[in-house]
Short mmCIF file of C-alpha atoms and ligand atoms in Angstrom, two decimals:
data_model
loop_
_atom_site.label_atom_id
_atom_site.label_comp_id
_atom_site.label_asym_id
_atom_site.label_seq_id
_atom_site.Cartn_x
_atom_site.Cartn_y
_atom_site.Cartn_z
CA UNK A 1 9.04 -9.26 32.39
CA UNK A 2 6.28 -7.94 34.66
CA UNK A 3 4.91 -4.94 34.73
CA UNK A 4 2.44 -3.03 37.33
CA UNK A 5 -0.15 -0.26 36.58
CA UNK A 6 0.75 2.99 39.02
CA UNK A 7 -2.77 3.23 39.33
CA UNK A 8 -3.84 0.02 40.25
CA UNK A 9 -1.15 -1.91 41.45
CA UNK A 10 -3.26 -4.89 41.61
CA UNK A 11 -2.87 -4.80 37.71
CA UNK A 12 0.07 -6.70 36.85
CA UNK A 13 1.07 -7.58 32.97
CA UNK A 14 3.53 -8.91 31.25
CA UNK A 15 5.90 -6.82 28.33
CA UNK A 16 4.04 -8.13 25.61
CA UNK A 17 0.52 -7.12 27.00
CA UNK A 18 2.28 -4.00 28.31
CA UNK A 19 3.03 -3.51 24.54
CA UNK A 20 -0.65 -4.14 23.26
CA UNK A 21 -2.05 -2.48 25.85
CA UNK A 22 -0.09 0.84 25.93
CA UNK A 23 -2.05 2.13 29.16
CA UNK A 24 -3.22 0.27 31.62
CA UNK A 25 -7.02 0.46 33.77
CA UNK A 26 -8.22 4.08 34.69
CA UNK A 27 -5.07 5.30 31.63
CA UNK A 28 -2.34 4.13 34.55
CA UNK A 29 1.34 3.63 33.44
CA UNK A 30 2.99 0.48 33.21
CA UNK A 31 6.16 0.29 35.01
CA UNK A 32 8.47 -2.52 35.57
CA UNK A 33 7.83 -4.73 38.69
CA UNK A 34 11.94 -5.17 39.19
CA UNK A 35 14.95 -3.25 37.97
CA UNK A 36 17.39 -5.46 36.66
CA UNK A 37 20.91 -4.40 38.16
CA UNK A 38 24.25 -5.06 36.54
CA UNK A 39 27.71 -4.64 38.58
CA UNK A 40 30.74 -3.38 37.73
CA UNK A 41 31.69 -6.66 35.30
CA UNK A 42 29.18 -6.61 34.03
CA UNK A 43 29.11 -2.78 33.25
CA UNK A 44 33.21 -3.28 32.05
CA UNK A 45 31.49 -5.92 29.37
CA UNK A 46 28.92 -4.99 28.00
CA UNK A 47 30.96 -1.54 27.75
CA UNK A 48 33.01 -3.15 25.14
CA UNK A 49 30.00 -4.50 23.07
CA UNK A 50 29.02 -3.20 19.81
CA UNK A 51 25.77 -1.08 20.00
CA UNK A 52 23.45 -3.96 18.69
CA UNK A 53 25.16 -6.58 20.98
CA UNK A 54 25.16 -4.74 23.69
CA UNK A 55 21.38 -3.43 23.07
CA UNK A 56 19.90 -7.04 23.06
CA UNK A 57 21.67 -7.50 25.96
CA UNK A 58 20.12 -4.74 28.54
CA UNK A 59 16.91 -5.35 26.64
CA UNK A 60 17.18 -9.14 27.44
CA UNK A 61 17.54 -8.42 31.04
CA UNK A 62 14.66 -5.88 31.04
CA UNK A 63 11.85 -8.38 28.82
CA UNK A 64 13.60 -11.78 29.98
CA UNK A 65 12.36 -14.97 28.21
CA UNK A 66 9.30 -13.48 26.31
CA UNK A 67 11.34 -13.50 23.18
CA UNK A 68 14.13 -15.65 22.76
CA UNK A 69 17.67 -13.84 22.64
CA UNK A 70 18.80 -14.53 19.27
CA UNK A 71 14.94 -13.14 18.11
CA UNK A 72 15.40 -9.97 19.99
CA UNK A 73 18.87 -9.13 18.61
CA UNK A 74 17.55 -9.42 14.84
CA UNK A 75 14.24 -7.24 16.18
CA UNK A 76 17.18 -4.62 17.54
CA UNK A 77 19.30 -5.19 14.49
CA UNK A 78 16.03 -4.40 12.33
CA UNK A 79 15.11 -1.08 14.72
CA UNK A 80 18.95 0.23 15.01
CA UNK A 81 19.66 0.01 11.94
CA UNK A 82 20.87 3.62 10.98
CA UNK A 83 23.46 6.04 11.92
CA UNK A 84 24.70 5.64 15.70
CA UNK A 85 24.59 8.48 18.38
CA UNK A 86 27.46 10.72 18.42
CA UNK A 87 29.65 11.93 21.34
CA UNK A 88 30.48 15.85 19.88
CA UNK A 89 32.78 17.82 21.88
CA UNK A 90 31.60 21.79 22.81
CA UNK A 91 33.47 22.89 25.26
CA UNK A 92 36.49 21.16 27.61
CA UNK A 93 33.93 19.85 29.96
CA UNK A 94 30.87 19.65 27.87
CA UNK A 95 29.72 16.99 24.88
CA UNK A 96 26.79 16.86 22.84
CA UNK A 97 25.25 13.42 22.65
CA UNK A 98 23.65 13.90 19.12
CA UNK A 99 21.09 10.90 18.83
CA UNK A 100 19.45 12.60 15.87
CA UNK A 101 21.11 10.68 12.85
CA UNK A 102 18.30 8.44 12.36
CA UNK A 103 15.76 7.92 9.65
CA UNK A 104 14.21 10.89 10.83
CA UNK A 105 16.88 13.07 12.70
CA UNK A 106 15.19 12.99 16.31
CA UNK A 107 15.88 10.66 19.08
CA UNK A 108 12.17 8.72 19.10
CA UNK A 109 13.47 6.90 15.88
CA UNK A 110 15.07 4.56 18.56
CA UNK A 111 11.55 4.23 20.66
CA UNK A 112 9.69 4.06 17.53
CA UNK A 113 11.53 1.84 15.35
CA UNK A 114 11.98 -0.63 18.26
CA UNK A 115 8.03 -0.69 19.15
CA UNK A 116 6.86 -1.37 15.50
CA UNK A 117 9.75 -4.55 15.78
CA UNK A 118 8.03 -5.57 19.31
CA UNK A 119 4.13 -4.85 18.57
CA UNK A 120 4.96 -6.97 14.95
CA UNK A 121 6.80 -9.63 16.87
CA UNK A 122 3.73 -10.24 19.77
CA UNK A 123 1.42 -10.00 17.26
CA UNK A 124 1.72 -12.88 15.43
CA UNK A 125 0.29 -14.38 18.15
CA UNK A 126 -3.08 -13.26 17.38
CA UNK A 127 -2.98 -14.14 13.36
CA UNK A 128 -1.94 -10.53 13.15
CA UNK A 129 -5.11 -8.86 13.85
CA UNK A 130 -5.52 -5.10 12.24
CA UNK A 131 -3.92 -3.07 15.05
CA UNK A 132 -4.85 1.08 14.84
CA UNK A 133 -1.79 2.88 16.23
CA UNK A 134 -3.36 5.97 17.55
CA UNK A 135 -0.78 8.89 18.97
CA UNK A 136 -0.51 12.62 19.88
CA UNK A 137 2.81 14.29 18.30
CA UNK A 138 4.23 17.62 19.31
CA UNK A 139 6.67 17.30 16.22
CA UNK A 140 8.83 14.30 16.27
CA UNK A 141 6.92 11.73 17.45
CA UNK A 142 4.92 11.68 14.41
CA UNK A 143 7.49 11.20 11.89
CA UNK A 144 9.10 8.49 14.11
CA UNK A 145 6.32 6.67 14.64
CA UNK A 146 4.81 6.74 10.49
CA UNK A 147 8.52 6.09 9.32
CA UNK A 148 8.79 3.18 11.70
CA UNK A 149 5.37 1.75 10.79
CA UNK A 150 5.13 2.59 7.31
CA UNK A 151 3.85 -0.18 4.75
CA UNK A 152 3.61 -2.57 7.89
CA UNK A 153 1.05 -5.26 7.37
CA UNK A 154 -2.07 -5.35 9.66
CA UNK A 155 -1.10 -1.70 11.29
CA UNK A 156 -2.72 1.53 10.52
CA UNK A 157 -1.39 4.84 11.91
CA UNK A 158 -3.53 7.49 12.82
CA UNK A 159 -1.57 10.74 14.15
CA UNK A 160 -3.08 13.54 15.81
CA UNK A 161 -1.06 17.10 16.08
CA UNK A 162 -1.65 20.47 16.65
CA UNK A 163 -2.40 22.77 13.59
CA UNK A 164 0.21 25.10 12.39
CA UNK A 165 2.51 24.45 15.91
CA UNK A 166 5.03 22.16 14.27
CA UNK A 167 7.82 23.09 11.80
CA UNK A 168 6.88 22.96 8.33
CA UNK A 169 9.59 20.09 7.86
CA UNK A 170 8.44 18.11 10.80
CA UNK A 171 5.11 18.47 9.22
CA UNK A 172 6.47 17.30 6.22
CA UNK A 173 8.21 14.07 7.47
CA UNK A 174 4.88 12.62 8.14
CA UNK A 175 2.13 14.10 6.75
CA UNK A 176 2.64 13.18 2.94
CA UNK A 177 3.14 9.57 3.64
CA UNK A 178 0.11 7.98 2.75
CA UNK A 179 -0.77 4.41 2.21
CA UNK A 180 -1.45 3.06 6.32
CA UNK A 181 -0.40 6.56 7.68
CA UNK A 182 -3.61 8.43 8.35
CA UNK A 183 -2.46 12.41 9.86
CA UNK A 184 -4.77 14.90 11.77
CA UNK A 185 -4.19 18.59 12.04
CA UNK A 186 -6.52 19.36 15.61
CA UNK A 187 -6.96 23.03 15.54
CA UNK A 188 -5.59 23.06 19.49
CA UNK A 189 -2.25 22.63 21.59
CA UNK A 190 -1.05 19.22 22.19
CA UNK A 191 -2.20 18.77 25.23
CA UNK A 192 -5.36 18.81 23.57
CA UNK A 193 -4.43 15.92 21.22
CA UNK A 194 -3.12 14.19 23.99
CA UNK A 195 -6.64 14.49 25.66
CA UNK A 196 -8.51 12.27 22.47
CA UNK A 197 -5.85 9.93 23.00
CA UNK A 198 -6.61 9.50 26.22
CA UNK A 199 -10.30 9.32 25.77
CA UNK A 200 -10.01 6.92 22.94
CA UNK A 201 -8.29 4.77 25.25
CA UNK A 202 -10.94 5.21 28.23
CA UNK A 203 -13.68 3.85 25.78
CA UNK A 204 -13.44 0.17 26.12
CA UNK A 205 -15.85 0.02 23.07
CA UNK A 206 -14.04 1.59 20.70
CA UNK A 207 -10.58 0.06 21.67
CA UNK A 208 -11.85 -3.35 20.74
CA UNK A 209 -13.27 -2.34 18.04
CA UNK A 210 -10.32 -0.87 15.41
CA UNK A 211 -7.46 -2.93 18.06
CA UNK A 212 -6.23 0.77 19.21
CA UNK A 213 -2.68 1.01 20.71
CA UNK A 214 -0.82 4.35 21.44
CA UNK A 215 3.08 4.64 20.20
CA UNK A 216 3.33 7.51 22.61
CA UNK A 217 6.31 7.45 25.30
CA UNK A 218 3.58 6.00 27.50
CA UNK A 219 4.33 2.74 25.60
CA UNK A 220 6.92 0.86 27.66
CA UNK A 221 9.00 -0.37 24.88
CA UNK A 222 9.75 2.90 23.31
CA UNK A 223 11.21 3.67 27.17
CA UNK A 224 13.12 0.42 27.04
CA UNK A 225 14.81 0.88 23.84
CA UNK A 226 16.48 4.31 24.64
CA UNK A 227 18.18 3.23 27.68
CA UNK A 228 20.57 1.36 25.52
CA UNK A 229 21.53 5.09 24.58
CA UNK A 230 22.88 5.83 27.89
CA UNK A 231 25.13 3.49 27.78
CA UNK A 232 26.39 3.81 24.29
CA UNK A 233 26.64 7.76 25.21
CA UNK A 234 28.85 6.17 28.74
CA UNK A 235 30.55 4.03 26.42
CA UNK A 236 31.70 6.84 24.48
CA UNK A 237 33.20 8.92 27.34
CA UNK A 238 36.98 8.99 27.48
CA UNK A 239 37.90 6.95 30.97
CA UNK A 240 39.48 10.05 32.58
CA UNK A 241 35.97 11.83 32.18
CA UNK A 242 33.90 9.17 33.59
CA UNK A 243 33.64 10.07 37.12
CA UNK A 244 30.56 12.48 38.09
CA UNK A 245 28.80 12.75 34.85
CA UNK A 246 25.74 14.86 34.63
CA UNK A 247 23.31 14.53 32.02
CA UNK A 248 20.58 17.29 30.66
CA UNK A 249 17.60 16.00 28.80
CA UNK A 250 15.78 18.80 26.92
CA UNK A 251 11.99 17.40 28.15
CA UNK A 252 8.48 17.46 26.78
CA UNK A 253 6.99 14.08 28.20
CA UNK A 254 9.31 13.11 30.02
CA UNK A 255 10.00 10.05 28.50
CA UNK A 256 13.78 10.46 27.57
CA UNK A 257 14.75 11.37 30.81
CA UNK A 258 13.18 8.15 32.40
CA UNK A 259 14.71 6.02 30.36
CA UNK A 260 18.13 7.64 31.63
CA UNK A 261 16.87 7.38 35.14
CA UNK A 262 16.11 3.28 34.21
CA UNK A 263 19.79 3.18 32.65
CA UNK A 264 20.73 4.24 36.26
CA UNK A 265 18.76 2.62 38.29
CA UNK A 266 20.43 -0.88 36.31
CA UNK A 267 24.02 0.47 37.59
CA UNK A 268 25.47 2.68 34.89
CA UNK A 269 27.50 5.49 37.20
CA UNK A 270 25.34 8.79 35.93
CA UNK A 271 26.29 11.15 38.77
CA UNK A 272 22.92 13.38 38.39
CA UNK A 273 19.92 14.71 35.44
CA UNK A 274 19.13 17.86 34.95
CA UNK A 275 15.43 18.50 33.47
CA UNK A 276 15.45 20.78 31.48
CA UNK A 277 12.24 22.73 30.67
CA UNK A 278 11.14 25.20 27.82
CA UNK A 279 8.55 28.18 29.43
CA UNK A 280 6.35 25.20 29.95
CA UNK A 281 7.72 24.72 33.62
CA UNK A 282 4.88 22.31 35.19
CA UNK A 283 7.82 20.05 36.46
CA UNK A 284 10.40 22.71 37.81
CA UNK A 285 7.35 24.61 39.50
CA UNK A 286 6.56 21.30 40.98
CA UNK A 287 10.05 20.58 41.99
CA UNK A 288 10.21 24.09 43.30
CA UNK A 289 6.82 24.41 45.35
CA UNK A 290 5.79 20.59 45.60
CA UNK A 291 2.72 21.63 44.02
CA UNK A 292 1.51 20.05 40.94
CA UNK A 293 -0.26 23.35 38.95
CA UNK A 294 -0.31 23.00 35.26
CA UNK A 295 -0.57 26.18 32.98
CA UNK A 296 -2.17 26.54 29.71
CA UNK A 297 0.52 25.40 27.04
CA UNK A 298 2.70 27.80 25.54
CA UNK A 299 4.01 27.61 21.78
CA UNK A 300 7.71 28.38 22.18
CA UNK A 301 10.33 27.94 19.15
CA UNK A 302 11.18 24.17 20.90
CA UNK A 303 8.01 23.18 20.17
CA UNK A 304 8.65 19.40 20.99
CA UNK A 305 8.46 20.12 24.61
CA UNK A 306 5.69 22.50 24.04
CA UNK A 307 3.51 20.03 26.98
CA UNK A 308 2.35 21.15 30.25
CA UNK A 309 1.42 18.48 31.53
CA UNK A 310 4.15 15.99 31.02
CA UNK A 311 2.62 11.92 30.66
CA UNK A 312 5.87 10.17 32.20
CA UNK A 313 6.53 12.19 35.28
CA UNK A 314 4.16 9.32 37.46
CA UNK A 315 7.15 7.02 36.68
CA UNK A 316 10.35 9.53 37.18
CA UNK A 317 8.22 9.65 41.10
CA UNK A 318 8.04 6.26 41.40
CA UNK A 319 11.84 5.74 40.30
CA UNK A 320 13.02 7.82 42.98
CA UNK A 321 10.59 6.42 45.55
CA UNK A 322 11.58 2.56 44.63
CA UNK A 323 14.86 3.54 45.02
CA UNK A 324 15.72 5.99 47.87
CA UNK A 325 16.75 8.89 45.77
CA UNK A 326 15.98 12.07 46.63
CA UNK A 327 13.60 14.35 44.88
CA UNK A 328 15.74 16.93 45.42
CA UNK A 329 18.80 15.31 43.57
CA UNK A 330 17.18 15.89 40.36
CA UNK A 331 18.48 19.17 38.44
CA UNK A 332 16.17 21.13 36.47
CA UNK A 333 15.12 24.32 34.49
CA UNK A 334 13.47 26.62 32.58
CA UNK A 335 14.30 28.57 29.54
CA UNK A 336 12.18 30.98 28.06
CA UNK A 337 12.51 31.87 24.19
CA UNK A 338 14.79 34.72 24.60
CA UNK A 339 17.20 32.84 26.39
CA UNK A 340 17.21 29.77 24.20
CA UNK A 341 18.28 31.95 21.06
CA UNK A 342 21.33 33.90 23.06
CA UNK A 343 22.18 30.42 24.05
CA UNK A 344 22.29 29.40 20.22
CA UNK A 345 24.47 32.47 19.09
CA UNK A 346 26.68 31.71 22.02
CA UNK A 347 26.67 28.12 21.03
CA UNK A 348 27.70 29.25 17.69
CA UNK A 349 30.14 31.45 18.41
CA UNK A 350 32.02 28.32 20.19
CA UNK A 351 31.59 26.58 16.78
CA UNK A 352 29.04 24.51 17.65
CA UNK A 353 25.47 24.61 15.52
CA UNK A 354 22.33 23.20 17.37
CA UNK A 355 18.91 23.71 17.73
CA UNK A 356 16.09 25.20 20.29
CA UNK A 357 15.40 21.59 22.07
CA UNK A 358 19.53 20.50 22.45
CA UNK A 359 20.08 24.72 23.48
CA UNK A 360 17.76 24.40 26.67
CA UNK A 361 19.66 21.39 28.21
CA UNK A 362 23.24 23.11 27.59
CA UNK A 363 22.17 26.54 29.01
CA UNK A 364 21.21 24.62 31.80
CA UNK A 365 23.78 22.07 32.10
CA UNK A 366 26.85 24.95 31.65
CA UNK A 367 25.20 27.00 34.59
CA UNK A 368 24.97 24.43 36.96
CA UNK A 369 27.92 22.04 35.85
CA UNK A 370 30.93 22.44 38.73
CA UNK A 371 34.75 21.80 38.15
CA UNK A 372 34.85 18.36 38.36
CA UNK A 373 32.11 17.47 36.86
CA UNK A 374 31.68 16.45 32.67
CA UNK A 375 28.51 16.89 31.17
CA UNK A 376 26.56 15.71 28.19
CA UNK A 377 23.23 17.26 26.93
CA UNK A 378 21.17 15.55 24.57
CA UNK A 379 20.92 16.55 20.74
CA UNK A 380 17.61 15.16 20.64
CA UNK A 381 16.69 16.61 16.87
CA UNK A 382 18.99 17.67 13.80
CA UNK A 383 19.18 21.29 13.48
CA UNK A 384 17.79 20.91 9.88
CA UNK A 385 14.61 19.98 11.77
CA UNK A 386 13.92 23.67 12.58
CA UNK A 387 15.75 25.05 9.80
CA UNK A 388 13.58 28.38 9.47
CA UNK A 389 13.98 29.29 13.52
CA UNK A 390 18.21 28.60 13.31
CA UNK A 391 18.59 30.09 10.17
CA UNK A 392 16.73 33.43 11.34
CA UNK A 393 18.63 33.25 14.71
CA UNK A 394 21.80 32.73 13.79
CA UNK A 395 21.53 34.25 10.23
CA UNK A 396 23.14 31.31 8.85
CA UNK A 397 22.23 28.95 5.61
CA UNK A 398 21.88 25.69 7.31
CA UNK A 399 22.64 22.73 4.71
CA UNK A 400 19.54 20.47 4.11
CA UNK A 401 20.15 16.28 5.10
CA UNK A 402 18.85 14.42 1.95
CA UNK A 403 15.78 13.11 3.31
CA UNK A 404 14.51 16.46 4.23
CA UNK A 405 15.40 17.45 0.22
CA UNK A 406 13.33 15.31 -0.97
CA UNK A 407 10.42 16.30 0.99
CA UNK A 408 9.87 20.18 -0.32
CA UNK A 409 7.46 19.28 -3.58
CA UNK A 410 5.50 16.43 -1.58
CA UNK A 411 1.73 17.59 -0.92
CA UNK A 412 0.51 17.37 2.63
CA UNK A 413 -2.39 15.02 2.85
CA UNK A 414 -3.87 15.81 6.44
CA UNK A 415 -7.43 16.17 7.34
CA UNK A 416 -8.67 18.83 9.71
CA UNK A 417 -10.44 18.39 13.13
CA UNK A 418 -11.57 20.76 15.91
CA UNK A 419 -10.17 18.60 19.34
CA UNK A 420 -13.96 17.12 19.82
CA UNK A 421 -13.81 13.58 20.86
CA UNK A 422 -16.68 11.98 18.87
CA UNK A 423 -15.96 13.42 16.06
CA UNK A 424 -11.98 11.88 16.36
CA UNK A 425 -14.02 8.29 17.27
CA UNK A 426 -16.71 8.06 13.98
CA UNK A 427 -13.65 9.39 12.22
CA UNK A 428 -11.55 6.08 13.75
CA UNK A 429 -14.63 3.90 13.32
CA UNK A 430 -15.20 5.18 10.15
CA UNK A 431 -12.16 4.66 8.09
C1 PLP B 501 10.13 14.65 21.90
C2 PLP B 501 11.23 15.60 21.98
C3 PLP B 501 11.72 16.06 23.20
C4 PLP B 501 11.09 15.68 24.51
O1 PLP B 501 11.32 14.33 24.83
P1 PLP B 501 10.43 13.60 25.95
O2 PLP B 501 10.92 12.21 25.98
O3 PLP B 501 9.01 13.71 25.49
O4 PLP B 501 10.67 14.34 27.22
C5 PLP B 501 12.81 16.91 23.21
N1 PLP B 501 13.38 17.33 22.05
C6 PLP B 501 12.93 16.91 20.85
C7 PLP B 501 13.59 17.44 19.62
C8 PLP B 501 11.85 16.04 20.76
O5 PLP B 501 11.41 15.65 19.57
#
């Protein structure tokens, strides 16, 4: 597989340097050089796959012969190896694609768990060399990314997020690890953890030094691994419902909602996306005005897309230009707080219990989905995730999954850090 940099195109990689490298020169984005395109055979067969089957299949076709087939479908085997996605019905022309049953209830277990497979796999060809995993988390990431790498040999996870803007049970997930997770509370927003990420990656020194890598979306693999969603979520839909589907992505980063537009840009018959947006509207002001004007971040109660200025949207632009779409095909929205808790009672009151992230993408998918039209949004986190905000919305008890349970007596083990960049690299040089 090759990939180019979108800002030097002259930079051309393959996956597993793609993998290593997480960014490419002046923090550009990897993107893949072709698009691998199925037809309608081979849509009808790899419909009738099983997940894993079909997985290392549209994986194969992204990575080619970099790892041999049968290696790649124990790697997915290894990564997928929880609770599949699940097609829930809400109303007569609306399902919830709930893709939180994983080891830690949010989507990214799928990017995550599939990275620390691929970054384990290419590096044993450098006598597994100490890698330093260094991310920015707005919730989820964080727990995805220490659960997947966890007791892994040669890594060491170092997590930056921002201080007191996470749920307490997000915090929870990842913070009292231990062992080669390393977390850091950053008195600041996100974007401001995303910023020392950035800048560790611009300093060459330091990068060669501790073997730094980012499990951020930017990281191509995690991208790769959720398009096999898409079509497991197509897959799902009954055959009379399978003309004109729309999809809503609840999005922080934008990394979800890329990996749909990848899934079809290969050939699987998505009609249209809609972006949905939390009050931190960068991306539906843009797609309004044209004008790219980032505000100061908001903390809103879906605090995973609490990001205003969103790292994937350079390669959503460069989808639609590589491919003819329009710009203007693209569906999106913003929902501020108020909205997203009506939207939850309402949501209730059809039977249906979700969360802040999943209630953005309905509201927006049931205002602008038309009669003939069937739409999924994406359940991108378990409810339990944000237990406090439901329960006080809704004024409900929500039951507690068994690996949140376990997590209420565990002590948080984070260190503390104003968002100043040397002190984030002695700290990384340091330990
Ligand atoms: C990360 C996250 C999102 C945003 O996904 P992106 O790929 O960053 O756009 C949405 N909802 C939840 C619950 C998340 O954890």
């Amino acid at each position: 597989m090759k990939l180019y940099n979108l800002k030097n195109r002259k930079e051309i990689v393959n996956f597993s340097q793609a993998i290593k490298l997480g960014l490419g020169q002046q923090q550009g984005l990897f993107f893949p050089l072709e698009f691998p395109k199925i037809n309608t055979n081979d849509l009808n067969k790899l419909l009738e796959m099983d997940f894993i089957t079909r997985s290392s299949t549209i994986l194969s076709y992204f990575i080619g012969d970099e790892i041999n087939k049968y290696e790649l479908t124990k790697r997915v085997k290894s990564a997928f190896s929880f609770t599949l996605p699940k097609l829930v019905q809400v109303t007569h022309n609306i399902s919830c694609f709930e893709l939180f049953h994983g080891p830690t209830l949010a989507f990214k277990d799928f990017g995550a768990r599939f990275m620390s497979q691929m970054l384990s796999y290419f590096n044993q060809d450098e006598n597994n060399k100490l890698i330093t995993i260094l991310t920015a988390t707005s919730g989820d990431t964080g727990a995805a990314v220490a659960h997947a790498f966890y007791r892994m040999n040669n890594v060491r996870v170092i997590i930056l997020y921002p201080k007191g803007k996470i749920s307490e049970l997000q915090e929870k997930l990842f913070c009292t690890l231990g062992k080669n997770i390393t977390t850091i509370a950053i008195n600041g927003s996100f974007d401001e953890c995303q910023t020392l990420v950035k800048k560790a990656f611009n300093d060459t020194e330091l990068k060669k030094n501790i073997g730094l890598n980012s499990a951020n979306s930017i990281n191509i693999s995690r991208l790769l691994a959720q398009i096999c969603y898409y079509f497991e979520a197509f897959a799902l839909i009954p055959n009379k419902n399978r003309k004109n589907i729309v999809i809503s992505v609840p999005c922080g980063n934008f990394g979800n909602l890329t990996a749909g537009l990848l899934a079809k840009s290969m050939g699987l018959p998505i009609s249209s996306f809609i972006a949905a947006t939390n009050a931190n509207d960068t991306i539906p002001r843009l797609l309004k005005t044209g004008i790219w004007q980032p505000n100061p971040t908001i903390s809103t109660i879906s605090n995973a897309m609490d990001i205003s200025q969103p790292n994937n949207w350079p390669r959503v632009e460069e989808l639609f230009l590589r491919k003819h779409w329009e710009l203007n095909k693209l569906g999106f929205g913003s929902v501020s707080d108020l909205e997203t808790k009506d939207t939850l009672i309402e949501l209730k009151k059809i039977g249906y219990i979700s969360e802040p992230h999943a209630a953005i993408a309905y509201k927006l998918l049931r205002e602008k989905l038309t009669d003939n039209q069937f739409g999924l949004f994406l359940g991108t986190a378990h409810p339990a995730k944000f237990k406090n905000t439901v329960e006080n919305i809704l004024n409900i008890i929500l039951p507690v999954p068994k690996i949140l349970k376990n997590l209420h007596n565990s002590h948080l083990l984070s260190y503390n850090m104003r968002p100043n960049f040397s002190k984030l690299r002695n700290f990384l040089l340091d330990t």
